[in-house]
PDB file of N, CA and C in Angstrom:
ATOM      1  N   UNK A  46     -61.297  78.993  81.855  1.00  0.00           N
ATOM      2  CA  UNK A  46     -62.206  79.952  81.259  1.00  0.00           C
ATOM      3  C   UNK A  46     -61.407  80.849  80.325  1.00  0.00           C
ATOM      4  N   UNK A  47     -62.167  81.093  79.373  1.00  0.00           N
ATOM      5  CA  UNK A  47     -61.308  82.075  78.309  1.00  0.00           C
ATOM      6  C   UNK A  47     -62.185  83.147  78.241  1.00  0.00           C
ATOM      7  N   UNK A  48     -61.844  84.426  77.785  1.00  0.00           N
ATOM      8  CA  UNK A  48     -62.623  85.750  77.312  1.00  0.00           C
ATOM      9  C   UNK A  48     -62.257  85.354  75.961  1.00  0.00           C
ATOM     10  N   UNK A  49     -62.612  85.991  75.108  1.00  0.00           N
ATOM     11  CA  UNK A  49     -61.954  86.306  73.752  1.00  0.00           C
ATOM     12  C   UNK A  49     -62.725  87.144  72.959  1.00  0.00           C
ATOM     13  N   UNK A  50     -62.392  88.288  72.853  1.00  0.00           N
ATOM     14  CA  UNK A  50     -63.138  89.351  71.514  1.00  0.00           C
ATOM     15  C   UNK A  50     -63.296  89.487  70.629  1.00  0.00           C
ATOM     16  N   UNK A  51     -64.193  88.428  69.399  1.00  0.00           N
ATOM     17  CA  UNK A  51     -64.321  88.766  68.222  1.00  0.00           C
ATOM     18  C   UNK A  51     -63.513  89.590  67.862  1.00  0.00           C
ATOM     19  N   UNK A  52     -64.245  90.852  67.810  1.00  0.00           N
ATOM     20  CA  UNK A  52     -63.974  92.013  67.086  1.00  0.00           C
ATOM     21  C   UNK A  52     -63.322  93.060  67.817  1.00  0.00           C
ATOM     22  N   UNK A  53     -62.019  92.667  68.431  1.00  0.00           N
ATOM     23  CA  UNK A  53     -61.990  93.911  69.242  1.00  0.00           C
ATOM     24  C   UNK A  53     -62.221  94.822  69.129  1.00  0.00           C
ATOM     25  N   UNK A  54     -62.584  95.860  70.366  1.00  0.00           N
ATOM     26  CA  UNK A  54     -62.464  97.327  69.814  1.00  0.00           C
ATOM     27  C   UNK A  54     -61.299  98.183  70.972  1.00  0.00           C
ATOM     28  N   UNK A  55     -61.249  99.440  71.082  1.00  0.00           N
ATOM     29  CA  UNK A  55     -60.304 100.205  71.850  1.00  0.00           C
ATOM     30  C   UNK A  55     -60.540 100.086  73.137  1.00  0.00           C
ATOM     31  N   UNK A  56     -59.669  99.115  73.960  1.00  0.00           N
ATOM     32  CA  UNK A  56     -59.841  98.683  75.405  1.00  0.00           C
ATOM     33  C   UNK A  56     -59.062 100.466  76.148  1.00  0.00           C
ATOM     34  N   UNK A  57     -60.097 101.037  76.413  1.00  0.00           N
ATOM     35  CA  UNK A  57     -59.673 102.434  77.311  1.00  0.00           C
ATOM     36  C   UNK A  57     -59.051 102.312  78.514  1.00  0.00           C
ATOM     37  N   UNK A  58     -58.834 101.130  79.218  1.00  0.00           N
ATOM     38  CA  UNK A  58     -58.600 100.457  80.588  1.00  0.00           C
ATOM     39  C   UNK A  58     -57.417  99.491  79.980  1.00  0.00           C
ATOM     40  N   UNK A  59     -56.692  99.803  79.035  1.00  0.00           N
ATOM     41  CA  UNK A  59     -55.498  98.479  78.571  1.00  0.00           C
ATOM     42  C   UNK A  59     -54.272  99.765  78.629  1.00  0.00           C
ATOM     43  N   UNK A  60     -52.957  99.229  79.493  1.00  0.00           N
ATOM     44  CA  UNK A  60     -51.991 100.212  79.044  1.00  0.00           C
ATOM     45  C   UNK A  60     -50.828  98.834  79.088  1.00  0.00           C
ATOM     46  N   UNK A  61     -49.991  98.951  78.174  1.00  0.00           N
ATOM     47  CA  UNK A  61     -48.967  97.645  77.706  1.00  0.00           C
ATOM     48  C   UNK A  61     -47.494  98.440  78.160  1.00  0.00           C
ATOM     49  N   UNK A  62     -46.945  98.209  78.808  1.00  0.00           N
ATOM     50  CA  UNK A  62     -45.239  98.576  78.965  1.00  0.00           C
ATOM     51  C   UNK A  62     -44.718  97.899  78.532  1.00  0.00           C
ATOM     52  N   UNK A  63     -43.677  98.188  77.942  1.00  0.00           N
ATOM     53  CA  UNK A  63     -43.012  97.772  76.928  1.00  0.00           C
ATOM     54  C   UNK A  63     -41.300  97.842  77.114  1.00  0.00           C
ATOM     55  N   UNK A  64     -40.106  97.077  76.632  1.00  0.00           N
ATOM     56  CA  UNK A  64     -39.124  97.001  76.587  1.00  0.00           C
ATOM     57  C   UNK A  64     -38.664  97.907  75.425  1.00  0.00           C
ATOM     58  N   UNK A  65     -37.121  98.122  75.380  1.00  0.00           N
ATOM     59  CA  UNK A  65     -37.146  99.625  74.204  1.00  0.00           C
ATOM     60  C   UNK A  65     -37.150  98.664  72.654  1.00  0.00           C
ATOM     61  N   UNK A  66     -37.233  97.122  72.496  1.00  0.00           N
ATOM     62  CA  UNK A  66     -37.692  96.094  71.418  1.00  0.00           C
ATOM     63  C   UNK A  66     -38.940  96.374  71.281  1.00  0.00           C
ATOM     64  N   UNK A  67     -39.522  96.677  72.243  1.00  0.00           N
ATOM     65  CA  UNK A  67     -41.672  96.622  71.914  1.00  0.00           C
ATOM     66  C   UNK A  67     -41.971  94.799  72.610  1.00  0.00           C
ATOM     67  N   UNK A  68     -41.374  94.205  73.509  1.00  0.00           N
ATOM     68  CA  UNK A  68     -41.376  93.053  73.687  1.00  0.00           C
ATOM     69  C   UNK A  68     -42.553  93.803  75.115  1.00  0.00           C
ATOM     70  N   UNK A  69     -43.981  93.319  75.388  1.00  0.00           N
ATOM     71  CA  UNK A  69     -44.770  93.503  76.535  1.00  0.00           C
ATOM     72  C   UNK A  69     -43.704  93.075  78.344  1.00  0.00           C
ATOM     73  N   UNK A  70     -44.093  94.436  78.971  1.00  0.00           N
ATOM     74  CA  UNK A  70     -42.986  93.836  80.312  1.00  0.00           C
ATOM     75  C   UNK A  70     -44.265  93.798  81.524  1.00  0.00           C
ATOM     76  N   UNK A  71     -45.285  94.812  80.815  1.00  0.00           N
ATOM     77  CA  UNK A  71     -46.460  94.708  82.151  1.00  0.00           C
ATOM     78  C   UNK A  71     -47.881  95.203  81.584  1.00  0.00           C
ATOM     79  N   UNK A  72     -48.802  94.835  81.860  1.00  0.00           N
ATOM     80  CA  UNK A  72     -50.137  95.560  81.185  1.00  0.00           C
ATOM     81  C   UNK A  72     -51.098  95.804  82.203  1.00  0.00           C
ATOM     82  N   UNK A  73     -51.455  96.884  82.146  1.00  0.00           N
ATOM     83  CA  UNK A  73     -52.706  97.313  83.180  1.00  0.00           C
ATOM     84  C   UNK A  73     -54.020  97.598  82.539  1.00  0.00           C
ATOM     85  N   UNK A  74     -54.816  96.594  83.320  1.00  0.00           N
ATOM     86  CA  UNK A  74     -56.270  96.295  82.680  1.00  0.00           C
ATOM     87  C   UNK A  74     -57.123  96.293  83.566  1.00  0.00           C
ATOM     88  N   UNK A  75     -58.011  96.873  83.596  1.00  0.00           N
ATOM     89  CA  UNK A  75     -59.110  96.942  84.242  1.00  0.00           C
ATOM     90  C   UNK A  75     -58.353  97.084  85.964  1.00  0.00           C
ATOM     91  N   UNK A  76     -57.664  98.364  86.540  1.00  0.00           N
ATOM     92  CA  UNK A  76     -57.507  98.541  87.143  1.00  0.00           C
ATOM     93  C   UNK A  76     -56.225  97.467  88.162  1.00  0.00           C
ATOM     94  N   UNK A  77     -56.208  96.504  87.127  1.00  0.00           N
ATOM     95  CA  UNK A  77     -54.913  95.503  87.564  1.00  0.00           C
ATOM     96  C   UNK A  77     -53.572  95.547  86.931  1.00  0.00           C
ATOM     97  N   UNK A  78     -52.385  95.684  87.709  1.00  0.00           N
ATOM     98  CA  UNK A  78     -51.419  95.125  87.012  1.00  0.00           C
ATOM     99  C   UNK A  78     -50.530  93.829  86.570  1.00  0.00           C
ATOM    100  N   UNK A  79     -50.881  93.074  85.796  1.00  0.00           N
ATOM    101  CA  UNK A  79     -50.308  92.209  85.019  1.00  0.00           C
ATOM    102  C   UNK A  79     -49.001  92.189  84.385  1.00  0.00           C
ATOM    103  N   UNK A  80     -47.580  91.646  85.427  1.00  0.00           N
ATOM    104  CA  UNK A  80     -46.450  91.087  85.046  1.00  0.00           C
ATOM    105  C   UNK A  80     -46.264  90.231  84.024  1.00  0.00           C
ATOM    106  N   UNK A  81     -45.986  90.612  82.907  1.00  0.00           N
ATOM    107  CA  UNK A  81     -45.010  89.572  82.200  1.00  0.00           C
ATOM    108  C   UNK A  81     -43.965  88.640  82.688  1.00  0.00           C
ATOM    109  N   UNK A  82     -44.273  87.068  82.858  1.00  0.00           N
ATOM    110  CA  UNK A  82     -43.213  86.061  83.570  1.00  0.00           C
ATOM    111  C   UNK A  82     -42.046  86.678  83.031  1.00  0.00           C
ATOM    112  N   UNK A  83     -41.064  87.012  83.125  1.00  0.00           N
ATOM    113  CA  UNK A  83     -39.630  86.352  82.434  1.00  0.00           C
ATOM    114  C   UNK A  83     -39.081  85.305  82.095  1.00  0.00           C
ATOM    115  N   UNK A  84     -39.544  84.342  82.786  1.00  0.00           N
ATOM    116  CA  UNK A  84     -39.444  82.732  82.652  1.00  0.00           C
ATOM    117  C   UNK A  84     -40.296  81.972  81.899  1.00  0.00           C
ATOM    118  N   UNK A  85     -41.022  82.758  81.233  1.00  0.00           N
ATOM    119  CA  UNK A  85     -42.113  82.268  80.314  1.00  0.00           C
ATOM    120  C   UNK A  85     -41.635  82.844  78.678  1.00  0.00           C
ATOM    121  N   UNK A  86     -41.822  81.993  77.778  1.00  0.00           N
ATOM    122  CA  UNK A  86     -41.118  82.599  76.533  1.00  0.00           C
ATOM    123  C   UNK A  86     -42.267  82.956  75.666  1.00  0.00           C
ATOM    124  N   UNK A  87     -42.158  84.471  75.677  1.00  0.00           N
ATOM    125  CA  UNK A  87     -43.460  84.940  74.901  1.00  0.00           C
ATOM    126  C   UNK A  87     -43.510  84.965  73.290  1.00  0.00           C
ATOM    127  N   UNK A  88     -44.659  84.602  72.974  1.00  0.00           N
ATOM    128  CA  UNK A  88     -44.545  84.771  71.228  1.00  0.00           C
ATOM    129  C   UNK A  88     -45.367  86.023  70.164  1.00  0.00           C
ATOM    130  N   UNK A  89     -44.490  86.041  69.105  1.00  0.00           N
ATOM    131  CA  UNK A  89     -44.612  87.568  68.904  1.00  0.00           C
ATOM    132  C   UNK A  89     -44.939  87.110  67.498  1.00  0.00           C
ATOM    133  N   UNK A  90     -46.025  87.439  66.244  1.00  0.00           N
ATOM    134  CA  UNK A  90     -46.312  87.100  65.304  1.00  0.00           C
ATOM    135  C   UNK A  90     -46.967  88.153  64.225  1.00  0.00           C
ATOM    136  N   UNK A  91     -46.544  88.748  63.300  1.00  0.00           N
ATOM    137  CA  UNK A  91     -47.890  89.576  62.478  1.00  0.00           C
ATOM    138  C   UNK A  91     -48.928  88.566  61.705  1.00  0.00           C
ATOM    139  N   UNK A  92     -50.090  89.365  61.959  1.00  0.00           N
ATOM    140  CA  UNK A  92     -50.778  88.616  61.287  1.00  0.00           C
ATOM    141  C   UNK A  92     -51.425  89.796  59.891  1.00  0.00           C
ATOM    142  N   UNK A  93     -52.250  89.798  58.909  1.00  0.00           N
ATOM    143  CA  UNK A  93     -52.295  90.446  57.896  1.00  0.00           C
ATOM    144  C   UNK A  93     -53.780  91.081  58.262  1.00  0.00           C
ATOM    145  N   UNK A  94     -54.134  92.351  57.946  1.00  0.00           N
ATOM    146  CA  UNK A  94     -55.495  92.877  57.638  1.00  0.00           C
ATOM    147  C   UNK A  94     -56.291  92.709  56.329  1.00  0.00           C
ATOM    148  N   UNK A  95     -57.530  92.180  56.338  1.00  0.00           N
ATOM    149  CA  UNK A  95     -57.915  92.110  54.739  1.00  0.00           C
ATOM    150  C   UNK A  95     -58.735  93.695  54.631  1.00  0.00           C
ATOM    151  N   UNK A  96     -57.456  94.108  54.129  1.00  0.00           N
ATOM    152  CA  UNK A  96     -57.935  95.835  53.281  1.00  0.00           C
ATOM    153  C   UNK A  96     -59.252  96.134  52.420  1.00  0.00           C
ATOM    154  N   UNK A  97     -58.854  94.662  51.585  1.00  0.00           N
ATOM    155  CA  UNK A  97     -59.914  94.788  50.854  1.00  0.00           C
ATOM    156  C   UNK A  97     -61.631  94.937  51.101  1.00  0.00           C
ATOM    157  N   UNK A  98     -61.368  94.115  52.250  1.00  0.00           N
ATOM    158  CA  UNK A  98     -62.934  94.998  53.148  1.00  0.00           C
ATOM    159  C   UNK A  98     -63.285  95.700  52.852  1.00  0.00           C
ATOM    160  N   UNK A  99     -62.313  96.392  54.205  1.00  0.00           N
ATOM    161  CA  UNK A  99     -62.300  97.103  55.054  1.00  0.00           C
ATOM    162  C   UNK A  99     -62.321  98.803  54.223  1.00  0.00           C
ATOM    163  N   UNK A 100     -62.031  98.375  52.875  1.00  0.00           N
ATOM    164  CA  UNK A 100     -62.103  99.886  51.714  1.00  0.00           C
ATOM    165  C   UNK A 100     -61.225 101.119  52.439  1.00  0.00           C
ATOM    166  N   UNK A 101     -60.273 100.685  53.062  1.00  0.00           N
ATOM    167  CA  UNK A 101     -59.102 101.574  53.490  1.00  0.00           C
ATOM    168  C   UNK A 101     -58.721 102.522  52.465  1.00  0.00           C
ATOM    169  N   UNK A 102     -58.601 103.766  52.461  1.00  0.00           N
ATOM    170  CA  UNK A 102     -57.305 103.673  51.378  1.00  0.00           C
ATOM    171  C   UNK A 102     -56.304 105.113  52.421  1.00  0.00           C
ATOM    172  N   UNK A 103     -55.162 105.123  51.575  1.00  0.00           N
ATOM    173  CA  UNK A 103     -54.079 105.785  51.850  1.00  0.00           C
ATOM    174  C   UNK A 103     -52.994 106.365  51.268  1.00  0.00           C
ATOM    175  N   UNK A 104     -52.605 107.248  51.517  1.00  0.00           N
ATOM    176  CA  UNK A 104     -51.647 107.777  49.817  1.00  0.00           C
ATOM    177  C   UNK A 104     -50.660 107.149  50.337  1.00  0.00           C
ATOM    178  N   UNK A 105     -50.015 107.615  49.115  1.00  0.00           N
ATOM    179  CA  UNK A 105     -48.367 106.667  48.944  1.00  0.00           C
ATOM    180  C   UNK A 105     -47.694 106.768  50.221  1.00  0.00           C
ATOM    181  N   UNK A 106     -47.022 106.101  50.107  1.00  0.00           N
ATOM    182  CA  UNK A 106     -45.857 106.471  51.749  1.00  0.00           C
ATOM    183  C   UNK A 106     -46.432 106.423  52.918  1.00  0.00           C
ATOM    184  N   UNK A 107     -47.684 106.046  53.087  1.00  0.00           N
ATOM    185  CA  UNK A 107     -48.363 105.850  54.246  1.00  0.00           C
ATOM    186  C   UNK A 107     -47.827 104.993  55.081  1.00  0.00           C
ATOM    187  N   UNK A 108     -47.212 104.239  55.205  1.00  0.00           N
ATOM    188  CA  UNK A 108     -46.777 102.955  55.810  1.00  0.00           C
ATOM    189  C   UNK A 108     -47.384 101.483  55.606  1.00  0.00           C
ATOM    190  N   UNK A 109     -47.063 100.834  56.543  1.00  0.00           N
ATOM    191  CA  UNK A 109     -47.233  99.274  56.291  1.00  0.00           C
ATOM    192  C   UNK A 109     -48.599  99.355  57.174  1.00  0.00           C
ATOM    193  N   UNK A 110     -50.149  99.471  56.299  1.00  0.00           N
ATOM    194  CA  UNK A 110     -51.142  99.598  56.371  1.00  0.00           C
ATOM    195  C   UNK A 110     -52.205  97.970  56.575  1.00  0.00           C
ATOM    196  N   UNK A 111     -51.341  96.914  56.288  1.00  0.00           N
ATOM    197  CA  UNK A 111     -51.699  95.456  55.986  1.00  0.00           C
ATOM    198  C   UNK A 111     -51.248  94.930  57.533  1.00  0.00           C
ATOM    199  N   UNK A 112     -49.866  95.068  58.108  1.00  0.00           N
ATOM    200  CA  UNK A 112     -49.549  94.256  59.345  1.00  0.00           C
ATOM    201  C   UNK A 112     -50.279  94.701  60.794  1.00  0.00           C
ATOM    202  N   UNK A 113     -50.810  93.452  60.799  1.00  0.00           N
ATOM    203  CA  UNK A 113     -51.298  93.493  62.679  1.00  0.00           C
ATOM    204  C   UNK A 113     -50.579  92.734  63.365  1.00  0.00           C
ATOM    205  N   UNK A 114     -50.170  93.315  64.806  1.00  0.00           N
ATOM    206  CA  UNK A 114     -48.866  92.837  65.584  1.00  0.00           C
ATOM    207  C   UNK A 114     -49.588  91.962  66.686  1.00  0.00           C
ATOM    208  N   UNK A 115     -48.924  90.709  66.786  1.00  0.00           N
ATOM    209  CA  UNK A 115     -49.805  90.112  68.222  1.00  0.00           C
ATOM    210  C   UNK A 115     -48.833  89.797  68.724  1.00  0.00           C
ATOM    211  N   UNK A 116     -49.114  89.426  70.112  1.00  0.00           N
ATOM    212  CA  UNK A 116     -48.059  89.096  71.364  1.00  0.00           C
ATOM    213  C   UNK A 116     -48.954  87.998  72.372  1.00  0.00           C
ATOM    214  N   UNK A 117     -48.611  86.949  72.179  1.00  0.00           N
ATOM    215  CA  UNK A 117     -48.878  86.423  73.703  1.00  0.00           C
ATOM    216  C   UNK A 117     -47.945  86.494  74.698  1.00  0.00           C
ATOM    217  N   UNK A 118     -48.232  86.175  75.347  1.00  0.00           N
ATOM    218  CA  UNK A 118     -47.421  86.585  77.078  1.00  0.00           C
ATOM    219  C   UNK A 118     -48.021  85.686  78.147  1.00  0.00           C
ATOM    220  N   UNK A 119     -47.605  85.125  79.245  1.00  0.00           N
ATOM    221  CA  UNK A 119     -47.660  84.802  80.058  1.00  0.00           C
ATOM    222  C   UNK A 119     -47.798  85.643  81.399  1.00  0.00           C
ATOM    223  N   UNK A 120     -48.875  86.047  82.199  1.00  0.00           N
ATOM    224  CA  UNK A 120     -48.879  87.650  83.415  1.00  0.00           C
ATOM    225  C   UNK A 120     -48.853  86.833  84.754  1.00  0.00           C
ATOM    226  N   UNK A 121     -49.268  87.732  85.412  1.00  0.00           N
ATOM    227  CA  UNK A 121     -49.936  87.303  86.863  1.00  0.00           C
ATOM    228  C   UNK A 121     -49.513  88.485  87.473  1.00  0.00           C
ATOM    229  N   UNK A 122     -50.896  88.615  88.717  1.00  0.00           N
ATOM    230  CA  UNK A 122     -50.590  90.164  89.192  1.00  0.00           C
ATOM    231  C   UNK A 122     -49.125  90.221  90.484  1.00  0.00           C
ATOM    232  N   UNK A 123     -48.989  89.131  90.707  1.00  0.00           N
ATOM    233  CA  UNK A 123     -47.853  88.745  91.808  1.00  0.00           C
ATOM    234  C   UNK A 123     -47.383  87.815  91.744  1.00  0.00           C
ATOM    235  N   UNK A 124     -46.178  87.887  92.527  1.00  0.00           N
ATOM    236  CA  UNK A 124     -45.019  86.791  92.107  1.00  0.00           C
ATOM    237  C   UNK A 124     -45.375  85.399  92.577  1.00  0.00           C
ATOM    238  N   UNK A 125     -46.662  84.933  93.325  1.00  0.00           N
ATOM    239  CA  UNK A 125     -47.065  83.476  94.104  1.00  0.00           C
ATOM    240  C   UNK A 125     -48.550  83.323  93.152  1.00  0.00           C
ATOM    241  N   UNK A 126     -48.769  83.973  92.127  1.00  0.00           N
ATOM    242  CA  UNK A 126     -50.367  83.778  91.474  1.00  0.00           C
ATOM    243  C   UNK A 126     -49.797  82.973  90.500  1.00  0.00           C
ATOM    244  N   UNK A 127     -51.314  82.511  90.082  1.00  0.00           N
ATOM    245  CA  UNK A 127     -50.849  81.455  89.083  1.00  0.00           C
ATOM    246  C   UNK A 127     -50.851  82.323  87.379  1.00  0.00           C
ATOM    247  N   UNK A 128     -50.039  81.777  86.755  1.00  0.00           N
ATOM    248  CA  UNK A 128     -49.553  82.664  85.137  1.00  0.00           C
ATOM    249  C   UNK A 128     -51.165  82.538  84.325  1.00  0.00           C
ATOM    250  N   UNK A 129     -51.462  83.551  83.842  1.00  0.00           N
ATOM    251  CA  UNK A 129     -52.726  83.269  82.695  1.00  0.00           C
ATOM    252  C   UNK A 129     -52.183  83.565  81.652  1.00  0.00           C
ATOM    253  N   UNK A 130     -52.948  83.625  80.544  1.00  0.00           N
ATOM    254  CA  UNK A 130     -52.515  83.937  79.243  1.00  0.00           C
ATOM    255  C   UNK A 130     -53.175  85.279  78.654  1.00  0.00           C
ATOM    256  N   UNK A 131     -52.435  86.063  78.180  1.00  0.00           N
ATOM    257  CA  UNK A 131     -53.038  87.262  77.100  1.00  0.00           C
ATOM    258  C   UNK A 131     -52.392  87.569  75.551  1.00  0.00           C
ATOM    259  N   UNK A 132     -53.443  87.394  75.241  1.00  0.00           N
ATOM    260  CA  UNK A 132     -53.222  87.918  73.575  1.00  0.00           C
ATOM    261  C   UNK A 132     -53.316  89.784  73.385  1.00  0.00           C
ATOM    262  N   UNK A 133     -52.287  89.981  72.688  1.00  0.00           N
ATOM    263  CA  UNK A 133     -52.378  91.814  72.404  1.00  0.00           C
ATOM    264  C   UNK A 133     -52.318  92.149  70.991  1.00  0.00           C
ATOM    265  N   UNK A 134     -52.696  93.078  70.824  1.00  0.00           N
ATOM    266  CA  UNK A 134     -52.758  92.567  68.737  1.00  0.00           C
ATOM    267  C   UNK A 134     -52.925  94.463  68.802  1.00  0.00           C
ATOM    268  N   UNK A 135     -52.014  94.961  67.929  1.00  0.00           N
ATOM    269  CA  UNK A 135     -52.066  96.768  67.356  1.00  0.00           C
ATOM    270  C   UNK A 135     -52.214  96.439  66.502  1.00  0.00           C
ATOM    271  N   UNK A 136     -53.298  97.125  65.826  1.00  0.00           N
ATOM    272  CA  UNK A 136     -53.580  97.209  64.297  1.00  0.00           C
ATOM    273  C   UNK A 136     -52.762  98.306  63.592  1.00  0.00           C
ATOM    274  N   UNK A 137     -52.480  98.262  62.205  1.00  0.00           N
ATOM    275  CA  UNK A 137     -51.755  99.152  61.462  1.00  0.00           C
ATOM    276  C   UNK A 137     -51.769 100.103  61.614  1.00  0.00           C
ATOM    277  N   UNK A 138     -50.301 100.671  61.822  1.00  0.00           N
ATOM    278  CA  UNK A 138     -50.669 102.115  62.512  1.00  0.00           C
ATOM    279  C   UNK A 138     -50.696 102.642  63.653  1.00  0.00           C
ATOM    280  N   UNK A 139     -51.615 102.022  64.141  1.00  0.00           N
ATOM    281  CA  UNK A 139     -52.097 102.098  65.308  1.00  0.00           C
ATOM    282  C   UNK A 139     -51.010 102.389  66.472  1.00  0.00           C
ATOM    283  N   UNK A 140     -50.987 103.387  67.835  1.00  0.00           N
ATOM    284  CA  UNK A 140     -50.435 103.494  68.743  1.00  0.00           C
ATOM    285  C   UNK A 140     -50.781 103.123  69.763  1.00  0.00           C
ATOM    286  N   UNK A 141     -52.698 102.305  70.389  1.00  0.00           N
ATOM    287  CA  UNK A 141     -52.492 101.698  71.378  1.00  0.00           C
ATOM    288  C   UNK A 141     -52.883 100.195  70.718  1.00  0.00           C
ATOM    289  N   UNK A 142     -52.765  99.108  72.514  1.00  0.00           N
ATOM    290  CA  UNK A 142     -52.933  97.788  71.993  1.00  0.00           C
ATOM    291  C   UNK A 142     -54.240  97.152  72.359  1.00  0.00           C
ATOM    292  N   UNK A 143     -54.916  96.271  71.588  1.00  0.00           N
ATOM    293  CA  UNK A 143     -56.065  95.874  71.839  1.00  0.00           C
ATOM    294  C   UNK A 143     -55.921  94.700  72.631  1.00  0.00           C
ATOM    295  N   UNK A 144     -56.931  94.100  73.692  1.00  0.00           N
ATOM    296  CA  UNK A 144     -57.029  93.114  74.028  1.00  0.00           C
ATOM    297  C   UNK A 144     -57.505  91.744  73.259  1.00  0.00           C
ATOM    298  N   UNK A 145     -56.974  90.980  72.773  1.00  0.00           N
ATOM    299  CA  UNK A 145     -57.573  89.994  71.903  1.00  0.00           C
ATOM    300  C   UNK A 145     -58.293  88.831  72.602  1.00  0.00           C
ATOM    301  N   UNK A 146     -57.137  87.927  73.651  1.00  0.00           N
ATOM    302  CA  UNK A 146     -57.609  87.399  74.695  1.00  0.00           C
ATOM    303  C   UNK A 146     -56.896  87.758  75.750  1.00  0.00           C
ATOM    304  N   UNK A 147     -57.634  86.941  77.126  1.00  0.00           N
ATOM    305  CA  UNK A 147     -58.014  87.121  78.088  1.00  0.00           C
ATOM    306  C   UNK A 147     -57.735  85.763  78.889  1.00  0.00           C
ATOM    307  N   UNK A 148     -57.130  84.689  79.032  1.00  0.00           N
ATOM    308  CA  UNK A 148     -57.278  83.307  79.765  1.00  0.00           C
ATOM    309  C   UNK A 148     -56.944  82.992  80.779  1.00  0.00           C
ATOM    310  N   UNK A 149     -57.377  82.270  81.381  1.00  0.00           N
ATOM    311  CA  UNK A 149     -57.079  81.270  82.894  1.00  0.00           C
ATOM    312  C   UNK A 149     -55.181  80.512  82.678  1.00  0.00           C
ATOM    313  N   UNK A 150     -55.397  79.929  81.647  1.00  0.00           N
ATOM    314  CA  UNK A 150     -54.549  78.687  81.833  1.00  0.00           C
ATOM    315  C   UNK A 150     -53.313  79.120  80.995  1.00  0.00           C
ATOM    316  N   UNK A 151     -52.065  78.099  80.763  1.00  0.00           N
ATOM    317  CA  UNK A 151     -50.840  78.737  79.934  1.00  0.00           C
ATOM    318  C   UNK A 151     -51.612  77.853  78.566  1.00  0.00           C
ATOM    319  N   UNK A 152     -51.660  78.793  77.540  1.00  0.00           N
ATOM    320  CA  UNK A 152     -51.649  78.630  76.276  1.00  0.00           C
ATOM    321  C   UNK A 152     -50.845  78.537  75.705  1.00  0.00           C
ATOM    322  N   UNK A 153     -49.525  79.010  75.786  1.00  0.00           N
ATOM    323  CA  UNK A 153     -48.204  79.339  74.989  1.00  0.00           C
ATOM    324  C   UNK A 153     -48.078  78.143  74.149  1.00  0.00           C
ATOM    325  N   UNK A 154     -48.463  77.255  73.843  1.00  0.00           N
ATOM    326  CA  UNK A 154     -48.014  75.834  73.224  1.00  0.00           C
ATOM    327  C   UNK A 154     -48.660  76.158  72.139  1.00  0.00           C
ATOM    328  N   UNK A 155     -49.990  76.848  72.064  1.00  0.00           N
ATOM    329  CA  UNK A 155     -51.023  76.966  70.668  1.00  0.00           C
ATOM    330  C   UNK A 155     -50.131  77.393  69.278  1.00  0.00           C
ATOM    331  N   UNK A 156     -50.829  76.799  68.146  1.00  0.00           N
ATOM    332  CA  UNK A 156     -49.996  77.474  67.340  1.00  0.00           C
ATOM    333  C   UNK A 156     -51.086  78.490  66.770  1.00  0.00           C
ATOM    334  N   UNK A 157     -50.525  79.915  66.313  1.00  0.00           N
ATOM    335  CA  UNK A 157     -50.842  81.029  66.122  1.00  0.00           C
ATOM    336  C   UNK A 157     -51.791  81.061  64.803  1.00  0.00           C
TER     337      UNK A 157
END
């Protein structure tokens, strides 16, 4: 079974711990905590915002307003559960992380 959110929006119940790289070490969602395997090799990718939409604008020096950050990962709430998959994606700017997906099974093989 997969979740997956179109459109995400601000998961209020998502908190991501993080390594001092920004590499995901644990995420708490919906009242669970979710380990990052170590033994699982997570993948880390930007993907681009179309601005042009979205009619953003921003003065100069604003920063890098175009990159969205994703992470898959491999969790499980304990060390004998079986690994699922989660997608995490911060939009530009942005200081928390959205839930993208949500899965049962190891995905890590997909290409991005």
């Amino acid at each position: 079974m997969t979740t997956t959110i179109e459109a995400p929006a601000q998961t209020h119940g998502l908190q991501v711990r993080t390594d001092p790289t920004g590499k995901p070490l644990a995420i708490r969602h919906d009242g669970q905590i979710w380990l990052v395997d170590p033994d699982t090799e997570s993948r880390h990718w930007f993907g681009r915002d179309a601005w042009w939409n979205t009619r953003r604008t921003a003065a100069v020096g604003s920063g890098d307003l175009v990159s969205i950050e994703f992470w898959r990962v491999q969790v499980r709430p304990g060390t004998t559960s079986a690994l699922r998959t989660i997608t995490l994606r911060r939009e530009p700017l942005a200081t928390h992380w959205l839930l993208d997906s949500f899965s049962d099974s190891d995905e890590t093989t997909e290409e991005a």
